[in-house]
């Protein structure tokens, strides 16, 4: 493999799949659902090139339990799906959080609730950051906003999953999945198998203690210890990997907060801020669990108002309000069902919010 | 520089592939670019559309409200979309299929008889190329040589035999654009 990184023009789905392979994923289990079918298609074609396993399961429930098994055996493993499919996986994900196992899950979010539609949405924010499933477990959640970031974040997710022994969720959407952009590919280096002393697998009798993977803890204190360990993981992740990006005025009157495809629209709004006559800055989280609470709190003391833009009736906005704790007004521009605000819509709302805040 | 190009045609006319070629050529020319296949939810009834944003800085939003340029390949798309072009924008239409020239006040219009050109060249699959050639030359964002180079890179080796026909169609479109300049 040459040192020079190859720049290609590919879809978000393809960039995600190749990111998985570059990140050392050698086991992929999945079940088809629009708008992410290009990912399993890519994996079916390219996993054999690296000696990896691609397997189409009979359902999402089967796929996530295959992921559970492969992770228990020490494999770098991933699955990808879209909203209704991720709902079906909740039980398996919760069990993996209980068993303290790493895996990478990609959700190319589509409209909901229910079977919804196949258009763009960001209404699985709670599903990703509050779950998975029942119990106190949480998924480390990354929010890419370009084809390049889908690639880079997916590759990095395997390292994070191993570092925290936890599920890492890539929260994409139907547009990021299907749009095409230039992408500089991470080389497919041979990843050394991760050192997982807890993994099950063949070993010489007596060479080590027997490993047991389990998420059933009848003893109160043992069950509580699992939860305490998980909380420690999340606290470490918050200190080590919370990431965000900012763009725009150094002296903003209104701060825009958005992630994923909404952050792209907001970036367009910042580029045209003079049309609104309002000094604008965008803060976009690259991780939403852990959440960039500190920078949002700092800005809330310096701006007249915060406008959250998301493709949902208001999920991400709750975390922003928790960070702001009433220091400034937080308004929402939310669309659903596949509809997206235009840059002009964002600027019109900015004017409103600025006027209301008197800035 | 920021160019927002909107392309529309009938399903099967190769709108998306033509858009991907332009986007790929923009990347190869060292520009930032996004290719976005959905225009709006009301696009139905066989129309195929894509938006390409090309910029020397940040792309930002991959969507466009008032495209600087449009390539429209059939009459339904012309009726539906031509009015949304920005003032002073460049409208390239396939005049082989669009009988009624769309009204677009203040826009520059290039009519390309793309099907006839393809027939003259003897390769009906080059219809999009004369339109792309006219767009590239009309906007000045890319040269037809840029597009041809990227097409060669995108095409599997076994299809390189079709390069001369594609290059001829690109040049024919470019000539029409130059003759109107």
Coordinates of C-alpha atoms in Angstrom, one line a residue:
Chain A
X1 CA 0.0 0.0 0.0
X2 CA 1.5 3.3 -1.1
X3 CA 1.9 6.0 1.5
X4 CA 0.0 8.5 -0.7
X5 CA -3.6 8.5 0.2
X6 CA -6.1 7.9 -2.6
X7 CA -8.7 10.7 -3.2
X8 CA -11.9 9.3 -4.7
X9 CA -15.4 10.6 -5.4
X10 CA -17.8 8.3 -3.6
X11 CA -21.2 8.2 -1.8
X12 CA -21.5 8.5 2.0
X13 CA -22.6 4.8 2.1
X14 CA -19.4 3.7 0.3
X15 CA -17.2 6.0 2.4
X16 CA -18.7 4.5 5.5
X17 CA -18.2 0.9 4.4
X18 CA -14.6 1.6 3.3
X19 CA -14.0 3.4 6.6
X20 CA -15.0 0.2 8.4
X21 CA -12.6 -1.9 6.4
X22 CA -9.8 0.7 7.0
X23 CA -10.6 0.7 10.7
X24 CA -9.9 -3.0 10.9
X25 CA -13.5 -4.4 10.7
X26 CA -13.3 -7.9 9.4
X27 CA -16.8 -9.1 10.3
X28 CA -19.9 -7.5 8.9
X29 CA -23.5 -8.8 9.6
X30 CA -26.5 -6.9 8.3
X31 CA -30.0 -6.9 6.9
X32 CA -31.0 -4.6 4.0
X33 CA -33.0 -1.5 4.5
X34 CA -33.1 1.8 2.5
X35 CA -31.2 4.2 2.5
X36 CA -28.1 2.3 3.5
X37 CA -28.1 -0.7 1.2
X38 CA -25.0 0.5 -0.6
X39 CA -23.1 -0.3 2.6
X40 CA -23.8 -4.1 2.8
X41 CA -23.4 -4.2 -1.0
X42 CA -19.9 -2.7 -0.7
X43 CA -19.1 -5.0 2.1
X44 CA -20.2 -8.1 0.2
X45 CA -17.9 -7.0 -2.7
X46 CA -14.9 -5.9 -0.7
X47 CA -14.7 -7.8 2.5
X48 CA -13.3 -10.9 0.7
X49 CA -10.3 -8.7 -0.5
X50 CA -9.1 -8.4 3.2
X51 CA -10.1 -11.9 4.2
X52 CA -13.1 -10.6 6.1
X53 CA -16.6 -12.0 6.6
X54 CA -19.7 -10.6 5.1
X55 CA -23.0 -12.2 6.0
X56 CA -26.5 -11.2 5.3
X57 CA -28.6 -12.2 8.3
X58 CA -32.3 -13.2 8.2
X59 CA -33.4 -10.2 10.1
X60 CA -32.0 -7.2 12.1
X61 CA -32.5 -9.2 15.3
X62 CA -30.3 -12.0 14.0
X63 CA -27.7 -9.5 12.7
X64 CA -27.2 -7.8 16.0
X65 CA -26.9 -11.1 17.8
X66 CA -24.3 -12.2 15.3
X67 CA -22.5 -8.9 16.1
X68 CA -22.8 -9.8 19.8
X69 CA -21.3 -13.2 19.2
X70 CA -18.4 -12.0 17.0
X71 CA -17.6 -9.3 19.5
X72 CA -17.6 -11.8 22.4
X73 CA -15.1 -13.8 20.4
X74 CA -12.8 -10.8 20.0
X75 CA -13.6 -9.7 16.5
X76 CA -13.7 -6.1 15.2
X77 CA -17.3 -6.2 14.0
X78 CA -20.0 -3.8 12.7
X79 CA -23.5 -3.7 11.4
X80 CA -25.4 -0.9 9.6
X81 CA -29.1 -0.2 9.3
X82 CA -31.7 2.6 9.2
X83 CA -34.2 3.7 11.8
X84 CA -36.8 0.9 11.9
X85 CA -33.9 -1.7 11.7
X86 CA -32.1 0.0 14.6
X87 CA -35.3 -0.2 16.6
X88 CA -35.3 -4.0 16.1
X89 CA -31.7 -4.2 17.3
X90 CA -32.3 -2.5 20.7
X91 CA -32.5 -5.7 22.7
X92 CA -29.2 -7.0 21.3
X93 CA -27.5 -3.6 21.8
X94 CA -28.7 -3.4 25.5
X95 CA -27.3 -6.9 26.1
X96 CA -24.0 -5.9 24.6
X97 CA -23.9 -2.8 26.9
X98 CA -24.6 -5.2 29.8
X99 CA -21.9 -7.6 28.7
X100 CA -19.5 -4.6 28.1
X101 CA -18.6 -5.5 24.5
X102 CA -17.4 -3.2 21.7
X103 CA -19.0 -2.9 18.3
X104 CA -19.7 -0.2 15.7
X105 CA -23.2 0.5 14.6
X106 CA -24.2 2.8 11.8
X107 CA -27.7 4.3 11.6
X108 CA -28.5 6.1 8.3
X109 CA -31.6 7.8 9.8
X110 CA -34.8 8.0 7.8
X111 CA -38.2 9.5 8.5
X112 CA -40.3 8.1 11.4
X113 CA -42.0 7.1 13.7
X114 CA -43.1 3.7 12.4
X115 CA -42.0 2.4 9.1
X116 CA -41.9 6.1 8.2
X117 CA -40.3 6.9 4.8
X118 CA -36.9 6.6 3.2
X119 CA -36.2 10.4 3.2
X120 CA -33.8 12.3 5.4
X121 CA -34.5 12.8 9.1
X122 CA -32.6 13.3 12.4
X123 CA -35.3 11.9 14.6
X124 CA -33.2 9.1 16.1
X125 CA -31.1 11.4 18.3
X126 CA -32.7 10.1 21.5
X127 CA -32.6 6.5 20.2
X128 CA -28.8 6.8 19.8
X129 CA -27.9 9.0 22.8
X130 CA -30.3 7.7 25.5
X131 CA -30.1 4.0 24.7
X132 CA -29.5 1.5 23.6
X133 CA -32.6 -0.3 24.8
X134 CA -33.4 -0.7 28.4
X135 CA -31.0 -0.1 31.3
X136 CA -28.5 2.6 32.0
X137 CA -26.2 1.8 29.1
X138 CA -25.3 4.5 26.6
X139 CA -23.8 4.5 23.1
X140 CA -20.9 6.7 22.3
X141 CA -22.4 8.6 19.4
X142 CA -20.5 10.3 16.6
X143 CA -22.1 12.8 14.2
X144 CA -20.3 13.2 10.8
X145 CA -21.4 16.0 8.5
X146 CA -19.7 15.0 5.2
X147 CA -18.7 12.0 3.2
X148 CA -15.1 12.5 4.4
X149 CA -16.2 12.5 8.0
X150 CA -18.4 9.4 7.5
X151 CA -15.2 7.6 6.4
X152 CA -12.9 9.0 9.1
X153 CA -15.4 8.6 12.0
X154 CA -16.3 5.0 11.0
X155 CA -12.6 4.0 10.9
X156 CA -11.9 5.7 14.2
X157 CA -15.0 4.2 15.8
X158 CA -13.4 0.8 16.1
X159 CA -10.5 2.2 18.1
X160 CA -12.9 4.0 20.4
X161 CA -15.1 0.9 20.8
X162 CA -12.1 -1.0 21.9
X163 CA -10.7 1.8 24.1
X164 CA -14.0 2.1 26.0
X165 CA -15.2 -1.5 25.5
X166 CA -18.5 0.0 24.5
X167 CA -20.8 0.4 21.5
X168 CA -20.0 3.3 19.2
X169 CA -22.9 4.6 17.1
X170 CA -22.4 6.5 13.9
X171 CA -25.4 8.8 13.5
X172 CA -25.8 9.5 9.8
X173 CA -28.9 10.3 7.7
X174 CA -30.4 9.5 4.3
X175 CA -28.8 12.5 2.6
X176 CA -25.3 12.0 3.9
X177 CA -25.7 8.3 2.9
X178 CA -26.5 9.0 -0.7
X179 CA -24.7 12.2 -1.5
X180 CA -21.3 12.0 -3.2
X181 CA -18.2 14.1 -2.3
X182 CA -14.5 13.8 -2.7
X183 CA -13.0 11.6 0.1
X184 CA -9.4 10.9 0.9
X185 CA -9.2 7.2 1.9
X186 CA -7.4 5.9 4.9
X187 CA -5.1 3.0 3.8
X188 CA -6.3 -0.5 4.7
X189 CA -3.5 -1.3 7.0
X190 CA -3.5 -4.7 8.6
X191 CA -4.9 -4.1 12.0
X192 CA -3.3 -6.3 14.8
X193 CA -6.1 -8.2 16.5
X194 CA -7.2 -6.1 19.4
X195 CA -6.0 -7.4 22.8
X196 CA -9.2 -8.6 24.5
X197 CA -8.3 -10.7 27.5
X198 CA -12.1 -11.0 28.2
X199 CA -12.9 -12.6 24.9
X200 CA -14.1 -16.2 24.6
X201 CA -12.4 -18.7 22.3
X202 CA -10.3 -21.7 22.2
X203 CA -7.4 -21.9 24.6
X204 CA -5.3 -24.7 26.2
X205 CA -7.0 -26.1 29.3
X206 CA -5.6 -24.4 32.4
X207 CA -3.8 -21.7 30.3
X208 CA -6.1 -19.0 31.6
X209 CA -9.3 -18.5 33.6
X210 CA -12.5 -19.4 31.7
X211 CA -14.0 -16.3 30.2
X212 CA -17.8 -15.9 30.3
X213 CA -19.7 -13.3 28.4
X214 CA -23.0 -12.5 30.1
X215 CA -25.4 -9.7 30.7
X216 CA -27.5 -11.4 33.4
X217 CA -26.3 -10.3 36.9
X218 CA -28.6 -11.6 39.6
X219 CA -26.5 -10.3 42.4
X220 CA -27.4 -6.7 43.2
X221 CA -23.8 -5.5 43.8
X222 CA -22.5 -7.3 40.7
X223 CA -25.2 -5.6 38.6
X224 CA -24.5 -2.3 40.2
X225 CA -20.8 -2.7 39.5
X226 CA -21.5 -3.1 35.8
X227 CA -23.4 0.2 35.8
X228 CA -20.6 1.9 37.8
X229 CA -18.0 0.7 35.3
X230 CA -20.1 1.9 32.5
X231 CA -20.5 5.3 34.1
X232 CA -16.7 5.5 34.6
X233 CA -16.3 4.7 30.8
X234 CA -18.7 7.6 29.9
X235 CA -16.9 10.0 32.2
X236 CA -13.6 9.1 30.7
X237 CA -15.0 9.4 27.2
X238 CA -16.4 12.9 28.1
X239 CA -13.0 14.0 29.2
X240 CA -11.1 12.4 26.3
X241 CA -13.1 12.4 23.1
X242 CA -15.7 15.2 23.2
X243 CA -15.3 16.9 19.9
X244 CA -17.0 19.8 18.1
X245 CA -16.2 22.3 15.4
X246 CA -17.0 26.1 15.1
X247 CA -17.3 28.4 12.2
X248 CA -18.2 32.0 11.7
X249 CA -18.1 35.3 13.6
X250 CA -15.8 35.7 16.6
X251 CA -18.3 38.0 18.1
X252 CA -21.6 36.4 17.3
X253 CA -25.0 37.8 18.2
X254 CA -26.7 34.4 17.5
X255 CA -25.1 30.9 17.9
X256 CA -26.4 28.2 15.6
X257 CA -26.2 24.6 16.9
X258 CA -26.7 21.7 14.5
X259 CA -25.1 18.4 13.7
X260 CA -24.9 16.2 10.6
X261 CA -26.7 17.4 7.4
X262 CA -28.4 20.3 9.3
X263 CA -24.9 21.6 10.1
X264 CA -24.2 21.8 6.4
X265 CA -27.3 23.9 5.9
X266 CA -26.3 26.1 8.8
X267 CA -22.8 26.4 7.4
X268 CA -24.4 27.8 4.3
X269 CA -26.4 30.2 6.6
X270 CA -23.1 31.4 8.2
X271 CA -21.6 32.0 4.8
X272 CA -24.6 34.2 3.9
X273 CA -25.0 35.8 7.4
X274 CA -24.8 39.4 6.1
X275 CA -28.2 38.8 4.4
X276 CA -29.7 38.5 7.8
X277 CA -27.7 41.4 9.2
X278 CA -26.8 39.3 12.2
X279 CA -23.4 38.1 13.3
X280 CA -23.5 34.3 13.2
X281 CA -21.4 31.4 14.4
X282 CA -22.1 27.7 14.0
X283 CA -21.2 25.2 16.7
X284 CA -21.5 21.7 15.5
X285 CA -20.9 18.6 17.7
X286 CA -18.9 15.8 16.2
X287 CA -19.8 13.8 19.2
X288 CA -23.2 14.0 20.8
X289 CA -22.5 11.4 23.5
X290 CA -20.3 12.6 25.0
X291 CA -21.9 16.0 24.5
X292 CA -19.9 19.3 24.1
X293 CA -21.6 20.9 27.1
X294 CA -18.8 23.2 28.0
X295 CA -18.4 25.2 24.8
X296 CA -22.1 25.6 24.4
X297 CA -22.3 26.8 28.0
X298 CA -19.5 29.3 27.4
X299 CA -21.2 30.7 24.2
X300 CA -24.5 31.0 26.0
X301 CA -23.0 33.7 28.2
X302 CA -21.8 35.7 25.3
X303 CA -24.6 35.5 22.6
X304 CA -28.1 37.0 22.6
X305 CA -29.7 33.7 21.6
X306 CA -29.1 30.2 20.4
X307 CA -30.9 28.7 17.4
X308 CA -30.9 24.9 17.1
X309 CA -31.6 23.5 13.6
X310 CA -32.5 19.8 13.4
X311 CA -34.6 17.5 11.2
X312 CA -36.9 16.5 14.1
X313 CA -39.5 18.1 16.2
X314 CA -36.9 18.7 18.9
X315 CA -34.5 16.1 20.3
X316 CA -31.0 17.5 20.1
X317 CA -32.4 20.8 21.3
X318 CA -32.9 19.3 24.7
X319 CA -29.2 18.6 25.2
X320 CA -28.4 22.1 24.1
X321 CA -30.9 23.5 26.7
X322 CA -29.4 21.3 29.4
X323 CA -26.0 22.8 28.5
X324 CA -27.3 26.3 28.5
X325 CA -29.3 26.0 31.7
X326 CA -31.4 29.1 31.0
X327 CA -28.4 31.5 30.4
X328 CA -29.9 32.6 27.1
X329 CA -33.0 31.8 25.0
X330 CA -32.7 28.6 22.9
X331 CA -35.0 28.4 19.9
X332 CA -35.7 25.5 17.5
X333 CA -36.1 25.3 13.8
X334 CA -37.2 21.7 13.3
X335 CA -38.5 20.0 10.2
X336 CA -39.6 16.4 9.7
X337 CA -40.8 13.8 7.3
X338 CA -38.0 14.4 4.7
X339 CA -38.4 18.1 4.6
X340 CA -35.4 20.3 5.1
X341 CA -35.1 24.0 5.9
X342 CA -33.4 26.0 3.2
X343 CA -30.5 28.3 4.0
X344 CA -33.0 31.2 3.6
X345 CA -35.4 29.5 6.1
X346 CA -32.5 29.4 8.6
X347 CA -31.7 33.1 8.0
X348 CA -35.3 34.1 8.3
X349 CA -35.5 32.3 11.7
X350 CA -32.2 33.8 12.7
X351 CA -33.7 37.3 12.1
X352 CA -36.7 36.4 14.2
X353 CA -34.7 35.0 17.1
X354 CA -32.3 38.0 17.0
X355 CA -35.2 40.4 17.1
X356 CA -36.9 38.6 20.0
X357 CA -33.6 38.6 21.9
X358 CA -33.0 42.3 21.1
X359 CA -29.7 41.9 19.4
Chain B
X1 CA -16.0 30.9 -6.8
X2 CA -19.2 29.1 -6.1
X3 CA -21.3 27.4 -8.8
X4 CA -24.7 25.8 -8.0
X5 CA -25.7 23.6 -10.9
X6 CA -29.1 21.9 -11.1
X7 CA -29.7 19.0 -13.5
X8 CA -33.0 17.3 -14.4
X9 CA -34.3 14.9 -17.0
X10 CA -36.3 11.8 -17.4
X11 CA -35.3 8.7 -15.5
X12 CA -32.9 6.8 -17.8
X13 CA -31.5 9.8 -19.5
X14 CA -28.4 9.5 -17.4
X15 CA -28.9 12.8 -15.4
X16 CA -27.3 11.4 -12.3
X17 CA -24.3 10.0 -14.1
X18 CA -23.8 13.2 -16.0
X19 CA -23.9 15.1 -12.8
X20 CA -21.4 12.7 -11.2
X21 CA -19.1 13.2 -14.1
X22 CA -19.2 17.0 -13.7
X23 CA -18.6 16.6 -9.9
X24 CA -15.8 14.2 -10.4
X25 CA -14.2 16.5 -13.0
X26 CA -14.4 19.4 -10.5
X27 CA -12.7 17.3 -7.9
X28 CA -10.0 16.3 -10.3
X29 CA -9.5 20.0 -11.1
X30 CA -8.8 20.6 -7.4
X31 CA -12.1 22.1 -6.5
X32 CA -14.5 21.3 -3.6
X33 CA -17.7 19.7 -4.7
X34 CA -20.8 17.9 -3.6
X35 CA -23.3 15.9 -5.6
X36 CA -26.8 15.7 -4.1
X37 CA -29.4 13.5 -5.8
X38 CA -32.7 14.8 -4.3
X39 CA -34.0 18.2 -5.2
X40 CA -37.2 18.4 -3.3
X41 CA -39.9 15.9 -2.1
X42 CA -42.3 17.0 -4.8
X43 CA -40.0 15.7 -7.5
X44 CA -41.9 12.7 -8.8
X45 CA -43.3 11.3 -12.0
X46 CA -40.1 10.0 -13.5
X47 CA -38.0 13.1 -13.1
X48 CA -34.5 12.5 -12.1
X49 CA -32.6 15.4 -10.6
X50 CA -29.4 16.3 -8.9
X51 CA -27.7 19.4 -7.5
X52 CA -23.9 19.9 -7.8
X53 CA -22.2 22.6 -5.7
X54 CA -18.7 23.5 -6.8
X55 CA -16.6 25.9 -4.8
X56 CA -13.0 26.9 -4.3
X57 CA -13.8 27.3 -0.6
X58 CA -16.2 25.5 1.6
X59 CA -19.2 23.9 -0.1
X60 CA -21.4 24.4 3.0
X61 CA -25.0 23.5 2.1
X62 CA -25.1 20.9 -0.7
X63 CA -28.6 22.1 -1.7
X64 CA -29.4 25.1 -3.8
X65 CA -32.4 27.5 -3.7
X66 CA -31.5 29.5 -6.9
X67 CA -29.1 27.6 -9.0
X68 CA -26.5 29.7 -11.1
X69 CA -26.9 27.2 -13.9
X70 CA -29.2 24.4 -15.0
X71 CA -29.0 21.6 -17.5
X72 CA -32.5 20.5 -18.4
X73 CA -32.9 17.4 -20.6
X74 CA -36.7 17.1 -21.2
X75 CA -39.8 19.2 -21.6
X76 CA -41.3 18.3 -18.2
X77 CA -38.2 19.3 -16.4
X78 CA -38.0 22.5 -18.4
X79 CA -41.5 23.5 -17.5
X80 CA -41.1 22.6 -13.9
X81 CA -37.6 24.0 -13.1
X82 CA -36.5 26.7 -15.5
X83 CA -38.1 29.4 -13.5
X84 CA -36.1 28.7 -10.5
X85 CA -32.7 29.7 -12.0
X86 CA -30.9 32.7 -10.5
X87 CA -30.8 36.1 -12.3
X88 CA -28.1 36.0 -14.9
X89 CA -27.8 32.2 -14.6
X90 CA -27.0 29.9 -17.5
X91 CA -29.7 27.6 -18.8
X92 CA -28.6 24.7 -21.0
X93 CA -31.5 22.8 -22.6
X94 CA -31.7 19.8 -24.8
X95 CA -33.6 21.4 -27.7
X96 CA -34.1 18.0 -29.4
X97 CA -36.6 17.2 -26.7
X98 CA -37.7 20.6 -25.4
X99 CA -39.8 22.2 -28.2
X100 CA -41.0 25.1 -26.2
X101 CA -38.1 27.3 -25.0
X102 CA -38.7 27.9 -21.3
X103 CA -39.1 31.5 -20.1
X104 CA -36.3 32.6 -17.9
X105 CA -36.0 36.3 -17.8
X106 CA -32.5 37.6 -17.4
X107 CA -30.9 34.2 -17.9
X108 CA -28.5 33.1 -20.6
X109 CA -29.9 30.3 -22.8
X110 CA -27.9 27.7 -24.7
X111 CA -30.0 25.4 -26.9
X112 CA -28.2 22.2 -27.7
X113 CA -29.8 19.7 -30.2
X114 CA -28.2 16.9 -28.2
X115 CA -30.0 14.0 -29.7
X116 CA -29.2 15.2 -33.3
X117 CA -25.6 15.7 -32.4
X118 CA -25.4 12.2 -30.9
X119 CA -27.0 10.8 -34.0
X120 CA -24.5 12.6 -36.3
X121 CA -21.6 11.3 -34.2
X122 CA -23.1 7.9 -34.5
X123 CA -23.3 7.1 -30.7
X124 CA -26.7 7.8 -29.1
X125 CA -25.2 7.4 -25.6
X126 CA -23.3 10.7 -26.0
X127 CA -26.4 12.8 -25.7
X128 CA -25.4 14.1 -22.2
X129 CA -21.9 15.0 -23.4
X130 CA -22.8 17.9 -25.7
X131 CA -24.9 19.3 -22.9
X132 CA -22.0 19.0 -20.5
X133 CA -19.7 20.6 -23.0
X134 CA -22.0 23.5 -23.5
X135 CA -22.4 23.9 -19.7
X136 CA -18.6 23.7 -19.0
X137 CA -17.8 26.3 -21.7
X138 CA -20.8 28.5 -20.9
X139 CA -19.9 28.7 -17.2
X140 CA -16.1 28.5 -17.6
X141 CA -16.0 26.4 -14.4
X142 CA -14.3 23.5 -16.2
X143 CA -12.9 22.9 -19.7
X144 CA -14.1 20.1 -21.9
X145 CA -10.6 18.7 -21.6
X146 CA -11.0 18.5 -17.8
X147 CA -14.3 16.6 -18.3
X148 CA -12.8 14.3 -20.9
X149 CA -9.9 13.5 -18.7
X150 CA -12.2 12.6 -15.8
X151 CA -14.5 10.6 -18.0
X152 CA -11.5 8.5 -19.1
X153 CA -10.6 7.9 -15.5
X154 CA -14.2 6.9 -14.6
X155 CA -14.7 4.6 -17.5
X156 CA -13.6 1.0 -17.3
X157 CA -10.8 0.2 -19.8
X158 CA -13.1 -1.7 -22.1
X159 CA -15.2 1.4 -22.7
X160 CA -12.3 3.6 -23.7
X161 CA -13.1 2.8 -27.3
X162 CA -16.0 5.2 -26.9
X163 CA -13.8 8.1 -25.8
X164 CA -13.5 9.7 -29.3
X165 CA -17.3 9.9 -29.7
X166 CA -17.7 11.4 -26.2
X167 CA -15.0 13.9 -26.8
X168 CA -16.5 14.9 -30.1
X169 CA -19.9 15.5 -28.4
X170 CA -18.2 17.5 -25.7
X171 CA -16.6 19.7 -28.3
X172 CA -19.8 20.2 -30.3
X173 CA -21.5 21.5 -27.1
X174 CA -18.6 23.7 -26.4
X175 CA -18.7 25.1 -29.9
X176 CA -22.4 26.1 -29.6
X177 CA -21.6 27.8 -26.2
X178 CA -18.7 29.7 -27.8
X179 CA -20.8 30.8 -30.8
X180 CA -23.2 32.5 -28.4
X181 CA -20.6 34.1 -26.2

